[in-house]
Amino acid sequence: MKSKKNRTLLWVFGIILVAIISFIAYLFSTVTSPKIVYIPQGSVFKSISHLQKDGVNLHKIDAFILRFIGQPQQGWIEVKEPKMSRIGFLYYLTTAKAVSRAVTLIPGETTEIFLRQMAEELSLNNDKLHEAYEKHARLKEGNFVPETYSIPNEISEEKLIVHLLNESDKKMKKLAMRYHLDSESQKWLQIVTKSSVIQKEAASISDMPYVSSVIDNRIKKGMRLQMDGTLNYGEFSHQKVTAARIRTDKTPYNTYKNKGLPLYPVCNVSKEAIDAAINPAHTDYLYFVRGKNGEHVYSSYFSTHHKNIVNATK
């Protein structure tokens, strides 16, 4: 009886010993990682899941191990060694952080200009940024949410684009949910498109609901919008719209020739522009012109609008 009990204890001890050795071996197994990884805000499990998508060979059990070690740093982390022991890599996540710089997307700016800006500031290849954007972006324009982004100094063009699109997509979904809408619906696309016209035309945030009302009023009356801002798309973001440009531009963005809104946004839009698009001021305005003080002067009749134009040019 005693011998049988001893054999059982030895068997249990052997299992425990094998488990301990296996666990130690697992802790010191090799983890292969990209040089730059991103840790999102949220739980440890979310961090591990995100790293798995980045190609790091981690498993769910690593989340439990990481919880005992500490809280991983959030944001971009520079991994000095492409191959590390598992325990070393998990510990590194709690202590290391990549050197990064801020890149700001201004509301109303086009993606063409923003990509060019990032190429210059981060020493990236402009053509590769465009290729990555065309590969991953859902729309030609209006995918990014304007704000300041923290970007690591060493990052590939494709990884940067995917990160910015993912972060913007999350923010856009939250915005759409505020208005009980789906951010991938046709209705939301129309709202963002209208917002982009408002963003280009408004003289200030307080001006946006009035520009929004003019857009609605002109569309209801079957009038063309005839707004210069719609021609400030892409590479033409900061160019003055001339009579010659209006005559020669044959794209759907030309609201002097085409009725209604453009088919797609003309720039990246702010939350304020979206709010104005959804909540326009209640007016009967059909026209506006920028006055001498930089603010718009509105009118409901062309005769009044013509007088306002004359006064603005005096």
PDB file of C-alpha atoms in Angstrom:
ATOM      1  CA  MET A   1       0.000   0.000   0.000  1.00  0.00           C
ATOM      2  CA  LYS A   2       2.812   2.345   0.955  1.00  0.00           C
ATOM      3  CA  SER A   3       4.696   1.440  -2.216  1.00  0.00           C
ATOM      4  CA  LYS A   4       1.653   2.236  -4.334  1.00  0.00           C
ATOM      5  CA  LYS A   5       1.263   5.616  -2.602  1.00  0.00           C
ATOM      6  CA  ASN A   6       4.928   6.398  -3.214  1.00  0.00           C
ATOM      7  CA  ARG A   7       4.565   5.526  -6.886  1.00  0.00           C
ATOM      8  CA  THR A   8       1.563   7.847  -7.123  1.00  0.00           C
ATOM      9  CA  LEU A   9       3.476  10.690  -5.482  1.00  0.00           C
ATOM     10  CA  LEU A  10       6.417  10.117  -7.807  1.00  0.00           C
ATOM     11  CA  TRP A  11       4.059  10.119 -10.779  1.00  0.00           C
ATOM     12  CA  VAL A  12       2.442  13.412  -9.666  1.00  0.00           C
ATOM     13  CA  PHE A  13       5.848  14.908  -8.921  1.00  0.00           C
ATOM     14  CA  GLY A  14       7.060  13.813 -12.357  1.00  0.00           C
ATOM     15  CA  ILE A  15       4.096  15.487 -14.062  1.00  0.00           C
ATOM     16  CA  ILE A  16       4.668  18.697 -12.092  1.00  0.00           C
ATOM     17  CA  LEU A  17       8.377  18.610 -12.910  1.00  0.00           C
ATOM     18  CA  VAL A  18       7.694  18.105 -16.625  1.00  0.00           C
ATOM     19  CA  ALA A  19       5.144  20.938 -16.538  1.00  0.00           C
ATOM     20  CA  ILE A  20       7.650  23.272 -14.840  1.00  0.00           C
ATOM     21  CA  ILE A  21      10.419  22.383 -17.283  1.00  0.00           C
ATOM     22  CA  SER A  22       8.033  22.796 -20.231  1.00  0.00           C
ATOM     23  CA  PHE A  23       6.888  26.180 -18.917  1.00  0.00           C
ATOM     24  CA  ILE A  24      10.479  27.352 -18.407  1.00  0.00           C
ATOM     25  CA  ALA A  25      11.335  26.150 -21.908  1.00  0.00           C
ATOM     26  CA  TYR A  26       8.320  28.069 -23.208  1.00  0.00           C
ATOM     27  CA  LEU A  27       9.411  31.243 -21.415  1.00  0.00           C
ATOM     28  CA  PHE A  28      12.810  31.024 -23.061  1.00  0.00           C
ATOM     29  CA  SER A  29      11.530  30.043 -26.508  1.00  0.00           C
ATOM     30  CA  THR A  30      12.264  32.523 -29.302  1.00  0.00           C
ATOM     31  CA  VAL A  31       9.894  35.332 -30.268  1.00  0.00           C
ATOM     32  CA  THR A  32      10.389  36.911 -33.681  1.00  0.00           C
ATOM     33  CA  SER A  33       9.127  40.478 -34.072  1.00  0.00           C
ATOM     34  CA  PRO A  34       9.189  43.388 -36.533  1.00  0.00           C
ATOM     35  CA  LYS A  35      11.478  46.264 -35.534  1.00  0.00           C
ATOM     36  CA  ILE A  36       8.507  48.535 -34.820  1.00  0.00           C
ATOM     37  CA  VAL A  37       5.284  47.300 -33.212  1.00  0.00           C
ATOM     38  CA  TYR A  38       2.160  49.147 -32.076  1.00  0.00           C
ATOM     39  CA  ILE A  39       0.415  48.560 -28.739  1.00  0.00           C
ATOM     40  CA  PRO A  40      -3.174  49.894 -28.767  1.00  0.00           C
ATOM     41  CA  GLN A  41      -5.066  51.195 -25.767  1.00  0.00           C
ATOM     42  CA  GLY A  42      -7.014  48.523 -23.947  1.00  0.00           C
ATOM     43  CA  SER A  43      -6.545  45.192 -22.190  1.00  0.00           C
ATOM     44  CA  VAL A  44      -3.460  42.979 -22.212  1.00  0.00           C
ATOM     45  CA  PHE A  45      -5.410  40.459 -24.305  1.00  0.00           C
ATOM     46  CA  LYS A  46      -6.085  43.168 -26.898  1.00  0.00           C
ATOM     47  CA  SER A  47      -2.367  43.995 -26.978  1.00  0.00           C
ATOM     48  CA  ILE A  48      -1.408  40.351 -27.578  1.00  0.00           C
ATOM     49  CA  SER A  49      -4.088  39.996 -30.273  1.00  0.00           C
ATOM     50  CA  HIS A  50      -2.814  43.110 -32.064  1.00  0.00           C
ATOM     51  CA  LEU A  51       0.785  41.866 -31.923  1.00  0.00           C
ATOM     52  CA  GLN A  52      -0.308  38.526 -33.386  1.00  0.00           C
ATOM     53  CA  LYS A  53      -1.791  40.399 -36.360  1.00  0.00           C
ATOM     54  CA  ASP A  54       1.561  42.162 -36.712  1.00  0.00           C
ATOM     55  CA  GLY A  55       3.215  38.774 -37.187  1.00  0.00           C
ATOM     56  CA  VAL A  56       4.648  38.308 -33.671  1.00  0.00           C
ATOM     57  CA  ASN A  57       4.464  34.619 -32.669  1.00  0.00           C
ATOM     58  CA  LEU A  58       2.593  35.096 -29.378  1.00  0.00           C
ATOM     59  CA  HIS A  59      -0.263  33.076 -27.860  1.00  0.00           C
ATOM     60  CA  LYS A  60      -3.156  33.659 -25.458  1.00  0.00           C
ATOM     61  CA  ILE A  61      -1.131  32.288 -22.555  1.00  0.00           C
ATOM     62  CA  ASP A  62       1.322  35.180 -23.078  1.00  0.00           C
ATOM     63  CA  ALA A  63      -1.406  37.571 -21.981  1.00  0.00           C
ATOM     64  CA  PHE A  64      -1.547  35.856 -18.578  1.00  0.00           C
ATOM     65  CA  ILE A  65       2.251  35.932 -18.286  1.00  0.00           C
ATOM     66  CA  LEU A  66       2.316  39.611 -19.249  1.00  0.00           C
ATOM     67  CA  ARG A  67      -0.245  40.466 -16.565  1.00  0.00           C
ATOM     68  CA  PHE A  68       2.167  39.183 -13.918  1.00  0.00           C
ATOM     69  CA  ILE A  69       5.082  41.156 -15.380  1.00  0.00           C
ATOM     70  CA  GLY A  70       3.331  44.514 -15.753  1.00  0.00           C
ATOM     71  CA  GLN A  71       1.320  46.745 -18.059  1.00  0.00           C
ATOM     72  CA  PRO A  72       2.665  47.073 -21.619  1.00  0.00           C
ATOM     73  CA  GLN A  73       3.537  50.541 -22.872  1.00  0.00           C
ATOM     74  CA  GLN A  74       0.928  52.018 -25.217  1.00  0.00           C
ATOM     75  CA  GLY A  75       1.840  53.382 -28.625  1.00  0.00           C
ATOM     76  CA  TRP A  76       4.806  52.584 -30.847  1.00  0.00           C
ATOM     77  CA  ILE A  77       7.561  50.396 -29.428  1.00  0.00           C
ATOM     78  CA  GLU A  78      10.960  49.919 -30.998  1.00  0.00           C
ATOM     79  CA  VAL A  79      12.207  46.335 -30.668  1.00  0.00           C
ATOM     80  CA  LYS A  80      16.006  46.399 -30.654  1.00  0.00           C
ATOM     81  CA  GLU A  81      16.442  42.686 -31.377  1.00  0.00           C
ATOM     82  CA  PRO A  82      14.349  40.891 -34.050  1.00  0.00           C
ATOM     83  CA  LYS A  83      14.652  37.674 -32.023  1.00  0.00           C
ATOM     84  CA  MET A  84      14.333  37.586 -28.223  1.00  0.00           C
ATOM     85  CA  SER A  85      13.380  35.095 -25.545  1.00  0.00           C
ATOM     86  CA  ARG A  86       9.656  35.126 -24.845  1.00  0.00           C
ATOM     87  CA  ILE A  87      10.070  36.325 -21.258  1.00  0.00           C
ATOM     88  CA  GLY A  88      12.551  38.945 -22.427  1.00  0.00           C
ATOM     89  CA  PHE A  89      10.195  40.196 -25.132  1.00  0.00           C
ATOM     90  CA  LEU A  90       7.200  40.392 -22.791  1.00  0.00           C
ATOM     91  CA  TYR A  91       9.233  42.269 -20.195  1.00  0.00           C
ATOM     92  CA  TYR A  92      10.527  44.589 -22.922  1.00  0.00           C
ATOM     93  CA  LEU A  93       6.939  45.504 -23.811  1.00  0.00           C
ATOM     94  CA  THR A  94       6.503  47.002 -20.339  1.00  0.00           C
ATOM     95  CA  THR A  95       9.627  49.185 -20.454  1.00  0.00           C
ATOM     96  CA  ALA A  96      10.530  50.236 -24.005  1.00  0.00           C
ATOM     97  CA  LYS A  97       8.986  52.896 -26.199  1.00  0.00           C
ATOM     98  CA  ALA A  98       9.938  54.068 -29.653  1.00  0.00           C
ATOM     99  CA  VAL A  99      11.098  57.588 -30.353  1.00  0.00           C
ATOM    100  CA  SER A 100       8.301  59.233 -32.330  1.00  0.00           C
ATOM    101  CA  ARG A 101       7.322  62.567 -33.777  1.00  0.00           C
ATOM    102  CA  ALA A 102       4.010  64.331 -34.240  1.00  0.00           C
ATOM    103  CA  VAL A 103       2.409  64.656 -37.666  1.00  0.00           C
ATOM    104  CA  THR A 104      -0.703  66.839 -37.915  1.00  0.00           C
ATOM    105  CA  LEU A 105      -3.442  66.509 -40.523  1.00  0.00           C
ATOM    106  CA  ILE A 106      -5.195  69.865 -40.793  1.00  0.00           C
ATOM    107  CA  PRO A 107      -8.991  69.789 -41.326  1.00  0.00           C
ATOM    108  CA  GLY A 108      -9.797  70.523 -44.952  1.00  0.00           C
ATOM    109  CA  GLU A 109      -6.477  69.236 -46.243  1.00  0.00           C
ATOM    110  CA  THR A 110      -6.465  66.706 -49.063  1.00  0.00           C
ATOM    111  CA  THR A 111      -4.862  63.292 -48.812  1.00  0.00           C
ATOM    112  CA  GLU A 112      -2.542  64.151 -51.710  1.00  0.00           C
ATOM    113  CA  ILE A 113      -1.002  66.992 -49.715  1.00  0.00           C
ATOM    114  CA  PHE A 114      -0.994  65.010 -46.448  1.00  0.00           C
ATOM    115  CA  LEU A 115       0.908  62.095 -48.002  1.00  0.00           C
ATOM    116  CA  ARG A 116       3.423  64.506 -49.482  1.00  0.00           C
ATOM    117  CA  GLN A 117       3.831  66.126 -46.046  1.00  0.00           C
ATOM    118  CA  MET A 118       4.441  62.759 -44.351  1.00  0.00           C
ATOM    119  CA  ALA A 119       6.945  61.737 -47.013  1.00  0.00           C
ATOM    120  CA  GLU A 120       8.963  64.890 -46.342  1.00  0.00           C
ATOM    121  CA  GLU A 121       8.713  64.927 -42.534  1.00  0.00           C
ATOM    122  CA  LEU A 122       9.297  61.196 -42.014  1.00  0.00           C
ATOM    123  CA  SER A 123      11.747  60.692 -44.907  1.00  0.00           C
ATOM    124  CA  LEU A 124       9.446  58.170 -46.605  1.00  0.00           C
ATOM    125  CA  ASN A 125       8.879  57.338 -50.265  1.00  0.00           C
ATOM    126  CA  ASN A 126       5.937  59.348 -51.615  1.00  0.00           C
ATOM    127  CA  ASP A 127       5.162  56.838 -54.377  1.00  0.00           C
ATOM    128  CA  LYS A 128       5.094  53.947 -51.890  1.00  0.00           C
ATOM    129  CA  LEU A 129       2.760  55.923 -49.604  1.00  0.00           C
ATOM    130  CA  HIS A 130       0.381  56.459 -52.529  1.00  0.00           C
ATOM    131  CA  GLU A 131       0.562  52.786 -53.517  1.00  0.00           C
ATOM    132  CA  ALA A 132      -0.235  51.703 -49.963  1.00  0.00           C
ATOM    133  CA  TYR A 133      -3.083  54.212 -49.721  1.00  0.00           C
ATOM    134  CA  GLU A 134      -4.655  53.056 -52.995  1.00  0.00           C
ATOM    135  CA  LYS A 135      -4.318  49.454 -51.830  1.00  0.00           C
ATOM    136  CA  HIS A 136      -5.943  49.881 -48.403  1.00  0.00           C
ATOM    137  CA  ALA A 137      -8.196  52.992 -48.534  1.00  0.00           C
ATOM    138  CA  ARG A 138     -11.923  52.494 -49.001  1.00  0.00           C
ATOM    139  CA  LEU A 139     -12.407  55.884 -50.682  1.00  0.00           C
ATOM    140  CA  LYS A 140     -10.162  58.089 -52.784  1.00  0.00           C
ATOM    141  CA  GLU A 141     -10.557  60.957 -50.286  1.00  0.00           C
ATOM    142  CA  GLY A 142     -12.005  61.624 -46.842  1.00  0.00           C
ATOM    143  CA  ASN A 143     -10.698  58.477 -45.114  1.00  0.00           C
ATOM    144  CA  PHE A 144      -8.448  60.212 -42.576  1.00  0.00           C
ATOM    145  CA  VAL A 145      -9.732  61.974 -39.471  1.00  0.00           C
ATOM    146  CA  PRO A 146      -7.764  65.237 -39.035  1.00  0.00           C
ATOM    147  CA  GLU A 147      -5.775  65.365 -35.804  1.00  0.00           C
ATOM    148  CA  THR A 148      -2.190  65.023 -34.528  1.00  0.00           C
ATOM    149  CA  TYR A 149      -0.743  61.528 -34.860  1.00  0.00           C
ATOM    150  CA  SER A 150       2.344  60.196 -33.072  1.00  0.00           C
ATOM    151  CA  ILE A 151       4.463  58.329 -35.612  1.00  0.00           C
ATOM    152  CA  PRO A 152       7.721  56.420 -34.956  1.00  0.00           C
ATOM    153  CA  ASN A 153      10.803  57.562 -36.823  1.00  0.00           C
ATOM    154  CA  GLU A 154      11.336  54.154 -38.390  1.00  0.00           C
ATOM    155  CA  ILE A 155       8.210  52.751 -40.020  1.00  0.00           C
ATOM    156  CA  SER A 156       7.408  51.377 -43.463  1.00  0.00           C
ATOM    157  CA  GLU A 157       5.103  53.251 -45.834  1.00  0.00           C
ATOM    158  CA  GLU A 158       2.488  50.494 -45.871  1.00  0.00           C
ATOM    159  CA  LYS A 159       2.495  50.018 -42.107  1.00  0.00           C
ATOM    160  CA  LEU A 160       2.022  53.763 -41.596  1.00  0.00           C
ATOM    161  CA  ILE A 161      -0.926  53.951 -44.006  1.00  0.00           C
ATOM    162  CA  VAL A 162      -2.618  50.897 -42.473  1.00  0.00           C
ATOM    163  CA  HIS A 163      -2.186  52.355 -38.976  1.00  0.00           C
ATOM    164  CA  LEU A 164      -3.592  55.782 -39.908  1.00  0.00           C
ATOM    165  CA  LEU A 165      -6.536  54.254 -41.771  1.00  0.00           C
ATOM    166  CA  ASN A 166      -7.331  51.913 -38.864  1.00  0.00           C
ATOM    167  CA  GLU A 167      -7.187  54.710 -36.291  1.00  0.00           C
ATOM    168  CA  SER A 168      -9.290  57.001 -38.495  1.00  0.00           C
ATOM    169  CA  ASP A 169     -11.791  54.222 -39.153  1.00  0.00           C
ATOM    170  CA  LYS A 170     -12.318  53.737 -35.402  1.00  0.00           C
ATOM    171  CA  LYS A 171     -12.888  57.455 -34.909  1.00  0.00           C
ATOM    172  CA  MET A 172     -15.222  57.674 -37.917  1.00  0.00           C
ATOM    173  CA  LYS A 173     -17.290  54.748 -36.619  1.00  0.00           C
ATOM    174  CA  LYS A 174     -17.701  56.500 -33.258  1.00  0.00           C
ATOM    175  CA  LEU A 175     -18.756  59.702 -35.012  1.00  0.00           C
ATOM    176  CA  ALA A 176     -21.316  57.865 -37.128  1.00  0.00           C
ATOM    177  CA  MET A 177     -22.691  56.040 -34.081  1.00  0.00           C
ATOM    178  CA  ARG A 178     -23.375  59.401 -32.416  1.00  0.00           C
ATOM    179  CA  TYR A 179     -25.902  60.009 -35.194  1.00  0.00           C
ATOM    180  CA  HIS A 180     -27.108  56.360 -35.252  1.00  0.00           C
ATOM    181  CA  LEU A 181     -25.547  55.774 -38.661  1.00  0.00           C
ATOM    182  CA  ASP A 182     -23.241  53.194 -40.224  1.00  0.00           C
ATOM    183  CA  SER A 183     -19.886  54.682 -41.198  1.00  0.00           C
ATOM    184  CA  GLU A 184     -19.771  52.444 -44.285  1.00  0.00           C
ATOM    185  CA  SER A 185     -23.249  53.338 -45.529  1.00  0.00           C
ATOM    186  CA  GLN A 186     -24.046  55.430 -48.590  1.00  0.00           C
ATOM    187  CA  LYS A 187     -25.829  57.964 -46.368  1.00  0.00           C
ATOM    188  CA  TRP A 188     -22.685  58.518 -44.277  1.00  0.00           C
ATOM    189  CA  LEU A 189     -20.621  58.928 -47.458  1.00  0.00           C
ATOM    190  CA  GLN A 190     -22.991  61.694 -48.574  1.00  0.00           C
ATOM    191  CA  ILE A 191     -22.667  63.369 -45.174  1.00  0.00           C
ATOM    192  CA  VAL A 192     -18.855  63.241 -45.310  1.00  0.00           C
ATOM    193  CA  THR A 193     -18.952  64.547 -48.905  1.00  0.00           C
ATOM    194  CA  LYS A 194     -21.171  67.454 -47.865  1.00  0.00           C
ATOM    195  CA  SER A 195     -18.906  68.043 -44.842  1.00  0.00           C
ATOM    196  CA  SER A 196     -15.881  68.280 -47.137  1.00  0.00           C
ATOM    197  CA  VAL A 197     -17.527  71.041 -49.178  1.00  0.00           C
ATOM    198  CA  ILE A 198     -18.418  72.874 -45.964  1.00  0.00           C
ATOM    199  CA  GLN A 199     -14.830  72.421 -44.729  1.00  0.00           C
ATOM    200  CA  LYS A 200     -13.437  73.990 -47.898  1.00  0.00           C
ATOM    201  CA  GLU A 201     -15.941  76.867 -48.052  1.00  0.00           C
ATOM    202  CA  ALA A 202     -16.517  77.950 -44.435  1.00  0.00           C
ATOM    203  CA  ALA A 203     -14.573  80.918 -43.111  1.00  0.00           C
ATOM    204  CA  SER A 204     -14.791  79.605 -39.508  1.00  0.00           C
ATOM    205  CA  ILE A 205     -16.414  76.889 -37.418  1.00  0.00           C
ATOM    206  CA  SER A 206     -19.331  79.175 -36.570  1.00  0.00           C
ATOM    207  CA  ASP A 207     -19.785  79.766 -40.311  1.00  0.00           C
ATOM    208  CA  MET A 208     -20.198  76.067 -41.100  1.00  0.00           C
ATOM    209  CA  PRO A 209     -23.956  75.647 -40.328  1.00  0.00           C
ATOM    210  CA  TYR A 210     -24.739  78.580 -42.660  1.00  0.00           C
ATOM    211  CA  VAL A 211     -22.694  77.160 -45.523  1.00  0.00           C
ATOM    212  CA  SER A 212     -24.489  73.867 -44.867  1.00  0.00           C
ATOM    213  CA  SER A 213     -27.857  75.598 -45.204  1.00  0.00           C
ATOM    214  CA  VAL A 214     -26.852  77.207 -48.513  1.00  0.00           C
ATOM    215  CA  ILE A 215     -25.863  73.795 -49.881  1.00  0.00           C
ATOM    216  CA  ASP A 216     -29.231  72.311 -48.888  1.00  0.00           C
ATOM    217  CA  ASN A 217     -31.237  75.273 -50.166  1.00  0.00           C
ATOM    218  CA  ARG A 218     -29.527  75.313 -53.563  1.00  0.00           C
ATOM    219  CA  ILE A 219     -29.931  71.545 -54.011  1.00  0.00           C
ATOM    220  CA  LYS A 220     -33.641  71.779 -53.115  1.00  0.00           C
ATOM    221  CA  LYS A 221     -34.148  74.443 -55.780  1.00  0.00           C
ATOM    222  CA  GLY A 222     -32.252  72.423 -58.380  1.00  0.00           C
ATOM    223  CA  MET A 223     -29.458  74.992 -58.527  1.00  0.00           C
ATOM    224  CA  ARG A 224     -25.825  74.057 -59.078  1.00  0.00           C
ATOM    225  CA  LEU A 225     -23.707  74.637 -55.984  1.00  0.00           C
ATOM    226  CA  GLN A 226     -21.093  76.615 -57.974  1.00  0.00           C
ATOM    227  CA  MET A 227     -18.602  76.492 -55.113  1.00  0.00           C
ATOM    228  CA  ASP A 228     -14.876  76.966 -55.690  1.00  0.00           C
ATOM    229  CA  GLY A 229     -13.986  74.694 -52.771  1.00  0.00           C
ATOM    230  CA  THR A 230     -15.115  71.592 -54.659  1.00  0.00           C
ATOM    231  CA  LEU A 231     -12.337  72.259 -57.200  1.00  0.00           C
ATOM    232  CA  ASN A 232      -9.699  72.367 -54.447  1.00  0.00           C
ATOM    233  CA  TYR A 233      -9.396  68.575 -54.501  1.00  0.00           C
ATOM    234  CA  GLY A 234      -6.211  66.499 -54.610  1.00  0.00           C
ATOM    235  CA  GLU A 235      -3.143  68.404 -55.779  1.00  0.00           C
ATOM    236  CA  PHE A 236      -5.252  71.557 -56.316  1.00  0.00           C
ATOM    237  CA  SER A 237      -5.875  71.975 -52.561  1.00  0.00           C
ATOM    238  CA  HIS A 238      -4.292  75.421 -52.242  1.00  0.00           C
ATOM    239  CA  GLN A 239      -4.699  76.731 -55.787  1.00  0.00           C
ATOM    240  CA  LYS A 240      -6.918  79.666 -56.638  1.00  0.00           C
ATOM    241  CA  VAL A 241      -9.865  78.594 -58.777  1.00  0.00           C
ATOM    242  CA  THR A 242      -9.905  80.642 -61.987  1.00  0.00           C
ATOM    243  CA  ALA A 243     -12.519  81.008 -64.716  1.00  0.00           C
ATOM    244  CA  ALA A 244     -10.254  78.993 -67.023  1.00  0.00           C
ATOM    245  CA  ARG A 245     -10.059  76.185 -64.465  1.00  0.00           C
ATOM    246  CA  ILE A 246     -13.842  76.122 -64.133  1.00  0.00           C
ATOM    247  CA  ARG A 247     -14.212  75.830 -67.922  1.00  0.00           C
ATOM    248  CA  THR A 248     -11.619  73.079 -68.372  1.00  0.00           C
ATOM    249  CA  ASP A 249     -12.209  70.855 -65.326  1.00  0.00           C
ATOM    250  CA  LYS A 250     -14.410  67.984 -66.477  1.00  0.00           C
ATOM    251  CA  THR A 251     -14.385  65.959 -63.258  1.00  0.00           C
ATOM    252  CA  PRO A 252     -17.440  65.234 -61.054  1.00  0.00           C
ATOM    253  CA  TYR A 253     -15.923  67.702 -58.548  1.00  0.00           C
ATOM    254  CA  ASN A 254     -16.829  70.683 -60.731  1.00  0.00           C
ATOM    255  CA  THR A 255     -20.053  71.937 -59.160  1.00  0.00           C
ATOM    256  CA  TYR A 256     -20.250  74.750 -61.720  1.00  0.00           C
ATOM    257  CA  LYS A 257     -21.002  72.116 -64.367  1.00  0.00           C
ATOM    258  CA  ASN A 258     -22.609  69.326 -62.323  1.00  0.00           C
ATOM    259  CA  LYS A 259     -25.687  69.487 -60.118  1.00  0.00           C
ATOM    260  CA  GLY A 260     -25.656  68.327 -56.521  1.00  0.00           C
ATOM    261  CA  LEU A 261     -22.722  67.317 -54.370  1.00  0.00           C
ATOM    262  CA  PRO A 262     -19.586  65.701 -55.819  1.00  0.00           C
ATOM    263  CA  LEU A 263     -19.685  61.903 -55.826  1.00  0.00           C
ATOM    264  CA  TYR A 264     -16.922  61.725 -53.210  1.00  0.00           C
ATOM    265  CA  PRO A 265     -15.367  63.991 -50.528  1.00  0.00           C
ATOM    266  CA  VAL A 266     -12.917  66.664 -51.676  1.00  0.00           C
ATOM    267  CA  CYS A 267     -10.846  66.638 -48.466  1.00  0.00           C
ATOM    268  CA  ASN A 268     -10.505  65.155 -44.980  1.00  0.00           C
ATOM    269  CA  VAL A 269     -13.128  66.578 -42.635  1.00  0.00           C
ATOM    270  CA  SER A 270     -13.400  67.641 -38.993  1.00  0.00           C
ATOM    271  CA  LYS A 271     -16.049  66.677 -36.446  1.00  0.00           C
ATOM    272  CA  GLU A 272     -17.360  70.247 -36.581  1.00  0.00           C
ATOM    273  CA  ALA A 273     -17.927  70.053 -40.345  1.00  0.00           C
ATOM    274  CA  ILE A 274     -19.788  66.754 -39.971  1.00  0.00           C
ATOM    275  CA  ASP A 275     -21.974  68.233 -37.234  1.00  0.00           C
ATOM    276  CA  ALA A 276     -22.752  71.228 -39.461  1.00  0.00           C
ATOM    277  CA  ALA A 277     -23.615  68.943 -42.380  1.00  0.00           C
ATOM    278  CA  ILE A 278     -26.126  67.071 -40.236  1.00  0.00           C
ATOM    279  CA  ASN A 279     -27.408  70.162 -38.384  1.00  0.00           C
ATOM    280  CA  PRO A 280     -27.552  73.087 -40.856  1.00  0.00           C
ATOM    281  CA  ALA A 281     -28.781  76.507 -39.804  1.00  0.00           C
ATOM    282  CA  HIS A 282     -32.416  77.235 -40.686  1.00  0.00           C
ATOM    283  CA  THR A 283     -32.143  79.907 -43.390  1.00  0.00           C
ATOM    284  CA  ASP A 284     -33.367  80.726 -46.885  1.00  0.00           C
ATOM    285  CA  TYR A 285     -29.871  81.787 -47.994  1.00  0.00           C
ATOM    286  CA  LEU A 286     -28.780  80.852 -51.495  1.00  0.00           C
ATOM    287  CA  TYR A 287     -25.605  82.932 -51.872  1.00  0.00           C
ATOM    288  CA  PHE A 288     -22.561  84.041 -49.909  1.00  0.00           C
ATOM    289  CA  VAL A 289     -19.385  85.985 -50.551  1.00  0.00           C
ATOM    290  CA  ARG A 290     -16.368  86.613 -48.373  1.00  0.00           C
ATOM    291  CA  GLY A 291     -16.523  90.155 -46.992  1.00  0.00           C
ATOM    292  CA  LYS A 292     -13.661  92.533 -46.281  1.00  0.00           C
ATOM    293  CA  ASN A 293     -13.359  91.259 -42.695  1.00  0.00           C
ATOM    294  CA  GLY A 294     -12.885  87.676 -43.915  1.00  0.00           C
ATOM    295  CA  GLU A 295     -16.351  86.549 -42.825  1.00  0.00           C
ATOM    296  CA  HIS A 296     -19.050  85.506 -45.274  1.00  0.00           C
ATOM    297  CA  VAL A 297     -21.971  87.771 -46.143  1.00  0.00           C
ATOM    298  CA  TYR A 298     -25.132  85.808 -46.943  1.00  0.00           C
ATOM    299  CA  SER A 299     -28.157  86.651 -49.052  1.00  0.00           C
ATOM    300  CA  SER A 300     -31.321  85.073 -50.388  1.00  0.00           C
ATOM    301  CA  TYR A 301     -31.547  86.991 -53.684  1.00  0.00           C
ATOM    302  CA  PHE A 302     -29.064  87.357 -56.514  1.00  0.00           C
ATOM    303  CA  SER A 303     -29.538  91.124 -56.670  1.00  0.00           C
ATOM    304  CA  THR A 304     -28.449  91.425 -53.021  1.00  0.00           C
ATOM    305  CA  HIS A 305     -25.624  88.969 -53.637  1.00  0.00           C
ATOM    306  CA  HIS A 306     -24.365  91.094 -56.544  1.00  0.00           C
ATOM    307  CA  LYS A 307     -24.305  94.183 -54.302  1.00  0.00           C
ATOM    308  CA  ASN A 308     -22.405  92.222 -51.651  1.00  0.00           C
ATOM    309  CA  ILE A 309     -19.811  91.205 -54.247  1.00  0.00           C
ATOM    310  CA  VAL A 310     -19.345  94.842 -55.289  1.00  0.00           C
ATOM    311  CA  ASN A 311     -18.968  95.947 -51.669  1.00  0.00           C
ATOM    312  CA  ALA A 312     -16.449  93.193 -50.979  1.00  0.00           C
ATOM    313  CA  THR A 313     -14.237  94.311 -53.865  1.00  0.00           C
ATOM    314  CA  LYS A 314     -14.298  98.038 -53.085  1.00  0.00           C
TER     315      LYS A 314
END
